[in-house]
Every structure is written in structure tokens, then in C-alpha cells.
Coordinates of C-alpha atoms and ligand atoms in Angstrom, one line a residue:
M65 CA 9.4 8.3 13.3
G66 CA 7.9 6.6 16.6
R67 CA 4.2 6.1 18.2
S68 CA 2.1 9.7 17.4
Q69 CA -0.4 10.6 19.8
P70 CA -4.2 10.8 19.0
P71 CA -5.1 13.8 18.4
R72 CA -6.9 16.5 20.8
D73 CA -9.5 19.2 19.8
R74 CA -9.5 22.6 21.3
T75 CA -10.1 21.5 25.1
G76 CA -7.5 18.7 25.0
Q77 CA -10.4 15.4 25.1
A78 CA -8.9 12.6 22.4
V79 CA -10.5 13.0 18.8
T80 CA -11.2 9.7 17.5
R81 CA -10.9 8.8 13.7
H82 CA -12.1 6.8 11.2
A83 CA -9.4 5.2 9.4
V84 CA -10.4 3.0 6.4
V85 CA -7.3 0.3 5.5
I86 CA -8.2 -1.0 2.3
G87 CA -6.1 -4.9 1.3
G88 CA -5.9 -4.7 5.3
A89 CA -7.0 -9.1 5.6
S90 CA -2.8 -9.5 5.1
G91 CA 0.6 -8.3 5.6
I92 CA 1.6 -4.4 5.4
G93 CA -2.0 -3.4 5.9
W94 CA -2.5 -5.7 8.4
A95 CA 0.8 -3.8 10.4
V96 CA -1.2 -0.7 9.1
A97 CA -4.6 -1.6 10.7
Q98 CA -3.1 -2.6 14.3
T99 CA -0.9 0.5 14.1
L100 CA -4.0 3.4 13.6
A101 CA -6.0 1.5 16.0
A102 CA -2.5 1.0 18.7
E103 CA -2.3 5.5 17.9
G104 CA -6.5 4.9 19.1
A105 CA -7.8 5.1 15.7
T106 CA -11.3 3.7 14.8
V107 CA -10.8 0.9 12.0
T108 CA -12.5 -1.3 9.0
I109 CA -10.5 -3.4 7.8
A110 CA -11.4 -3.9 3.5
D111 CA -10.8 -6.2 1.7
R112 CA -11.8 -8.5 -0.9
N113 CA -10.8 -11.2 1.6
A114 CA -14.1 -10.8 3.5
E115 CA -13.1 -14.1 5.9
G116 CA -9.8 -13.0 6.0
A117 CA -10.9 -8.6 7.0
R118 CA -14.0 -10.0 9.7
D119 CA -10.5 -12.4 10.7
R120 CA -8.7 -9.9 11.4
A121 CA -11.3 -7.2 13.0
A122 CA -11.9 -10.2 15.4
E123 CA -8.6 -10.3 16.0
L124 CA -8.3 -6.4 17.0
G125 CA -12.0 -6.3 18.4
A126 CA -14.5 -3.6 19.4
P127 CA -14.6 -0.7 18.0
H128 CA -13.2 -2.0 15.1
A129 CA -14.9 -3.2 12.0
A130 CA -14.6 -5.2 8.6
A131 CA -16.4 -4.3 5.3
T132 CA -15.3 -5.8 1.9
V133 CA -14.4 -4.0 -1.4
D134 CA -12.7 -5.0 -4.8
V135 CA -10.7 -1.6 -5.6
T136 CA -11.5 -2.8 -9.5
D137 CA -15.2 -2.3 -8.8
E138 CA -15.7 0.8 -9.7
P139 CA -19.0 -0.2 -7.6
S140 CA -18.1 -2.0 -4.6
V141 CA -15.6 1.3 -4.1
Q142 CA -18.7 3.5 -3.6
A143 CA -20.3 1.8 -2.0
L144 CA -17.6 1.4 0.6
F145 CA -17.3 4.6 1.3
E146 CA -21.4 5.2 1.5
D147 CA -22.1 3.2 3.4
L148 CA -19.4 3.6 6.3
P149 CA -18.8 6.4 8.5
T150 CA -16.9 9.6 6.1
P151 CA -13.9 8.8 7.5
A152 CA -10.3 10.6 8.4
V153 CA -7.5 8.5 7.5
V154 CA -7.6 6.2 4.0
V155 CA -4.7 4.0 3.4
N156 CA -5.0 2.2 0.2
C157 CA -3.0 -1.6 0.7
A158 CA -4.2 -3.3 -1.8
G159 CA -2.1 -5.1 -4.7
Y160 CA -1.3 -7.4 -6.9
S161 CA 2.1 -8.8 -8.8
G162 CA 2.7 -11.0 -11.6
F163 CA 5.6 -11.9 -13.4
G164 CA 6.0 -12.9 -16.7
P165 CA 8.1 -11.4 -19.6
I166 CA 6.8 -9.0 -21.8
T167 CA 7.2 -10.9 -25.3
D168 CA 5.6 -13.8 -23.0
L169 CA 2.2 -11.7 -20.5
A170 CA -1.1 -12.7 -22.0
V171 CA -2.7 -9.0 -22.4
E172 CA -5.2 -10.2 -20.2
Q173 CA -2.6 -11.0 -17.1
F174 CA -1.0 -7.0 -17.6
R175 CA -4.5 -6.1 -16.9
E176 CA -5.4 -7.4 -14.0
V177 CA -2.5 -6.3 -12.8
V178 CA -2.8 -2.8 -13.8
D179 CA -6.5 -2.8 -12.7
V180 CA -5.5 -3.2 -9.5
C181 CA -2.2 -1.3 -8.4
L182 CA -2.9 1.7 -10.6
T183 CA -7.0 1.6 -11.4
G184 CA -7.6 0.4 -8.2
G185 CA -6.2 3.5 -6.3
F186 CA -7.8 6.0 -9.0
L187 CA -11.2 4.5 -7.7
V188 CA -9.8 4.6 -3.8
I189 CA -8.9 8.2 -4.1
K190 CA -11.7 9.2 -5.8
H191 CA -14.5 8.2 -3.6
A192 CA -12.4 8.7 -0.8
G193 CA -12.2 11.9 -1.9
Q194 CA -15.8 12.5 -2.7
R195 CA -16.4 11.6 1.1
M196 CA -13.8 13.4 2.7
G197 CA -13.0 16.5 4.1
D198 CA -10.3 19.0 5.7
G199 CA -8.1 17.4 7.8
G200 CA -8.6 14.0 5.8
A201 CA -5.8 11.9 4.5
I202 CA -5.0 9.1 1.8
V203 CA -2.1 7.8 1.8
S204 CA -1.4 4.4 -1.3
L205 CA 1.2 2.2 -1.7
T206 CA 3.6 2.1 -4.5
S207 CA 7.0 0.5 -4.7
L208 CA 10.4 0.1 -5.5
N209 CA 9.7 -1.0 -8.5
A210 CA 7.9 2.1 -9.9
R211 CA 11.9 3.3 -9.9
Q212 CA 13.7 0.3 -10.6
P213 CA 13.3 -1.5 -13.5
A214 CA 13.1 -5.0 -12.5
I215 CA 12.5 -8.2 -15.0
G216 CA 9.2 -10.3 -15.6
M217 CA 7.6 -7.2 -13.7
S218 CA 6.3 -4.6 -17.0
A219 CA 2.8 -4.7 -15.6
Y220 CA 3.8 -3.8 -11.2
C221 CA 6.5 -1.4 -12.2
S222 CA 4.1 0.3 -14.4
A223 CA 1.3 0.7 -12.7
K224 CA 3.5 1.7 -9.8
A225 CA 5.0 4.0 -11.1
G226 CA 1.4 5.2 -12.2
L227 CA 0.1 5.6 -8.9
A228 CA 3.0 7.4 -7.6
M229 CA 2.2 9.7 -10.1
L230 CA -1.4 9.7 -9.4
T231 CA 0.0 10.9 -5.7
Q232 CA 0.8 13.9 -7.0
V233 CA -1.8 14.9 -9.0
A234 CA -3.9 13.8 -6.7
A235 CA -2.7 16.0 -3.9
L236 CA -2.8 18.7 -6.1
E237 CA -6.6 18.2 -6.4
L238 CA -7.4 17.9 -3.0
G239 CA -5.1 19.9 -1.2
P240 CA -7.4 22.7 -1.9
R241 CA -10.3 21.0 0.2
G242 CA -8.2 20.6 2.6
I243 CA -7.6 17.2 2.7
R244 CA -3.5 15.8 1.8
V245 CA -2.7 12.7 -0.2
N246 CA 0.8 10.4 -0.2
A247 CA 2.0 7.5 -1.1
V248 CA 4.5 5.0 0.9
S249 CA 7.2 2.8 -1.3
P250 CA 9.2 -0.3 0.6
G251 CA 11.2 -2.5 -1.1
F252 CA 11.5 -5.4 -0.7
V253 CA 9.3 -6.5 2.8
P254 CA 8.8 -10.6 3.3
T255 CA 4.9 -10.9 2.8
P256 CA 2.4 -13.6 1.2
L257 CA 2.8 -11.1 -1.9
T258 CA 6.8 -11.8 -1.9
E259 CA 6.2 -15.6 -0.8
P260 CA 6.6 -16.8 -4.3
A261 CA 10.0 -14.7 -5.4
A262 CA 11.4 -15.3 -2.2
M263 CA 10.7 -18.9 -2.2
I264 CA 12.9 -18.5 -4.9
P265 CA 17.3 -19.3 -4.3
G266 CA 18.9 -15.6 -5.1
V267 CA 17.0 -13.9 -4.4
V268 CA 15.9 -12.5 -1.4
E269 CA 19.8 -12.7 -0.5
E270 CA 20.4 -11.1 -3.9
Y271 CA 18.2 -7.4 -2.6
V272 CA 19.9 -7.8 0.6
E273 CA 23.5 -7.6 -1.1
N274 CA 22.2 -4.5 -3.1
T275 CA 20.9 -2.7 0.6
P276 CA 22.7 -0.7 2.6
L277 CA 20.4 -1.6 5.4
G278 CA 21.5 -4.9 5.1
R279 CA 18.6 -6.3 5.5
T280 CA 14.5 -6.9 4.2
G281 CA 11.5 -4.7 5.8
T282 CA 9.2 -5.6 8.4
P283 CA 5.0 -5.0 7.2
Q284 CA 5.7 -2.6 10.6
D285 CA 8.7 -0.9 9.4
I286 CA 5.9 0.3 6.6
A287 CA 2.9 0.9 9.3
D288 CA 5.5 3.3 10.9
A289 CA 5.7 5.4 8.3
V290 CA 2.5 5.0 7.0
A291 CA 1.4 5.6 10.3
F292 CA 3.3 8.9 10.0
L293 CA 1.3 10.2 6.6
C294 CA -1.7 9.5 8.5
S295 CA -0.8 11.8 11.4
E296 CA -1.2 15.5 12.3
K297 CA 3.2 15.7 12.4
S298 CA 3.3 15.2 8.3
S299 CA 0.5 18.4 8.2
W300 CA 2.3 20.1 6.2
M301 CA 3.2 17.4 3.8
T302 CA 1.4 16.5 0.3
G303 CA 2.2 14.3 -3.1
E304 CA 4.8 12.9 -1.1
V305 CA 5.9 9.0 -1.9
L306 CA 8.3 8.4 0.6
D307 CA 11.2 5.7 -0.1
L308 CA 11.7 3.2 2.2
N309 CA 13.5 0.4 1.6
G310 CA 17.7 -0.1 3.4
G311 CA 18.5 2.6 1.0
A312 CA 18.1 -0.7 -2.0
H313 CA 16.7 2.6 -4.4
L314 CA 20.1 3.3 -4.7
K315 CA 21.8 0.3 -6.1
R316 CA 19.6 -2.3 -8.1
Y317 CA 16.9 -3.9 -8.2
P318 CA 18.0 -8.6 -7.9
D319 CA 17.0 -10.1 -11.0
I320 CA 14.3 -12.5 -10.1
H321 CA 14.5 -14.0 -13.9
D322 CA 18.2 -14.9 -14.4
H323 CA 17.8 -17.0 -10.1
L324 CA 14.4 -18.2 -11.5
M325 CA 15.5 -19.4 -15.1
K326 CA 19.3 -21.5 -12.9
F327 CA 16.8 -22.8 -10.3
A328 CA 14.8 -23.9 -12.7
G329 CA 18.5 -25.4 -14.5
Q330 CA 17.7 -23.3 -17.9
Ligands
LIG128 N1 5.9 -7.0 0.5 C1 6.4 -6.3 -0.6 O1 7.4 -6.2 -0.9 C2 5.8 -4.5 -0.9 C3 7.1 -4.1 -1.8 C4 6.5 -2.9 -2.4 C5 5.2 -2.6 -2.3 N2 4.0 -3.7 -2.1 C6 2.6 -2.9 -1.8 O2 1.9 -2.3 -0.5 C7 0.5 -3.4 -0.8 C8 0.7 -4.2 0.7 O3 1.2 -5.2 -0.2 P1 1.7 -6.6 0.5 O4 3.1 -7.0 0.5 O5 1.1 -6.3 2.5 O6 0.8 -7.2 0.1 P2 -0.3 -9.2 0.5 O7 -0.8 -9.9 -0.5 O8 0.4 -9.6 2.2 O9 -2.2 -7.7 1.5 C9 -2.4 -7.5 0.2 C10 -4.1 -7.0 0.1 O10 -4.6 -6.6 -1.2 C11 -5.8 -7.7 -0.8 N3 -6.4 -7.2 -2.0 C12 -6.4 -7.7 -3.6 N4 -6.5 -7.6 -4.4 C13 -7.4 -6.9 -4.2 C14 -8.7 -6.1 -4.5 N5 -8.8 -6.0 -5.9 N6 -9.2 -5.5 -3.4 C15 -9.3 -5.2 -2.5 N7 -7.5 -5.8 -1.6 C16 -7.9 -6.5 -2.9 C17 -5.0 -9.2 -0.2 O11 -6.9 -9.7 -0.5 C18 -4.5 -8.9 0.6 O12 -5.2 -9.3 2.0 C19 0.5 -3.6 -2.0 O13 -0.1 -2.5 -2.9 C20 1.6 -3.9 -2.2 O14 1.6 -3.9 -3.8 C21 4.4 -4.5 -0.3

């Protein structure tokens, strides 16, 4: 998709966009923050990990900044958007996954994942949507697991499927105000989130086997698509959930539970 040029006003002057990248202290969010900054946006890295957000913002340097937010906590999300200048772009990369078959899973574990991945997505769109205006873009991170079920990942799959639908409802509601709402749906990308699964022998190999393009993704693969959805190049796109997975959605998801059982010698 390539790098976008910074937006310009009628006189050809570059206009600085303010972008908030939630979950920007790590993995895909960090790649998104760097990409938007390289395209000329002023980026606020917001994360539950306050120290991580500060370190990453310092790495980007001024005028980029850090903020602390917990997407599961409404006052925290509300304060984030009240305290910052109105953003042109909001990217929500906060995410978390647990693992365990439904019959063994405590409801608290189920709720924890849904809280971050779905309710958090709702709170970000709600409060970003209240503040933003014409030309705004909101991008959420769903997952290949929104459409491809995985044994042991009931909460994550359900929450990400809900987030994909939420994206479409929000696009309907916010479109008349000139705010576009889209999502990207990554396949397997090595990051701290996927480290536990990647450590189980056979999981990455099975993903790659079931991927026509024959590799896992990189945070930059995802960041480039996010930057496209944040830019004027996608000005007629809303309510879209973009699959980015090397074609893995055409085949099947690895049986992580089976690999885990084999690894554990059962
Ligand atoms: N890595 C993958 O293979 C993959 C695949 C599909 C979807 N995704 C999604 O992409 C997004 C980014 O994932 P990643 O792999 O970069 O993970 P990551 O763990 O590297 O980064 C997630 C970031 O979100 C922050 N975060 C977690 N809970 C939060 C909360 N309640 N409030 C604010 N911040 C919070 C974390 O502190 C962390 O900095 C997630 O939504 C994830 O579900 C990732």
C-alpha cells in the first residue's frame, strides 16, 4: 500500500494530524505509531503500560507524547480523549488473549478477554466518536480469529467477531458525521501477545503450512494497512474489515490445543 503523503490544505501546506495509538507500547501498535509518525502525524502513544508508552514516545521524540489508559475502564478512556487535542486518527491496538477449553474456562477469564477486546473497543469508539469530527478515522484491530474459530480461544474469537460487527455498526452511525470506522484483521504476527503460542512446537509451522504466502506476518505488514485506512487514500472506505494474513483465512487455523497436548506429552 506504500507510505501516504502528509495531508495538505488548499494552499499546499502540510497539515499535522494528531493520531492516538492505543496499545502503542508494544508489537503491532508500536509499528503503527512509528509508521504514522513517519508520515507526519503527531502521535500520542496510549497504553495501560505507562512506562512502556513513555519509553516508546521518548524513542519517537518531540512532539510525540505518551498517555496512560485502560480501555476496560470508561472514566480512563473518557479522560484520555478529554485531555488530548482532538485527534484526526484513533487506532485501537489494545488486545489480550487467554487460553482454555470452554468446559474448563472460568467465567472471569472469559470476561477479562471480552472486556479488553470487545468492551474496550466499544469504549474507544464511543469516546473517540464523541470528540472527533469530519475527516476522522478510527481503526480497530480484530483478528483472523473473528472468522476462523480456534480450540481453546472461545473468548478471544467471540470478542474479535463482536468487534468486527461493532466496526460496521459504528461506521453506519458515525459516517454521517464524516468519521470513517474500519478494522484490520491480522493473522499470526510474532509479538509479545503471540509468544506463548509460538513457543509450542508445531504451532507456527502449522500456521505457515495453511498460509498460501508461506510466512507469518510482521507488525509492519499490519501497520502499512492501518496507515492506509487512516489516510485520505481510503477516503471512501468505511465499515471494512481488512484481512491481512497471507491468505490463511482460505485454509484453517492451527490446532494449538493439540500441539500443546503433544508438547505436554499427553
Ligand atoms: N500478534 C498477532 O498475531 C495478532 C493477530 C490478530 C490480532 N491481533 C490484535 O492486534 C492487537 C495488537 O496485538 P499485538 O500482537 O501487538 O499485542 P501486544 O501484546 O504486543 O500489544 C498489545 C498492547 O496493548 C496494551 N493493552 C493491553 N490491554 C490493555 C488495556 N486494557 N488498555 C490499554 N492497553 C492495553 C498492552 O500493554 C500492549 O502494549 C491486539 O488487539 C491483538 O488482539 C494480533
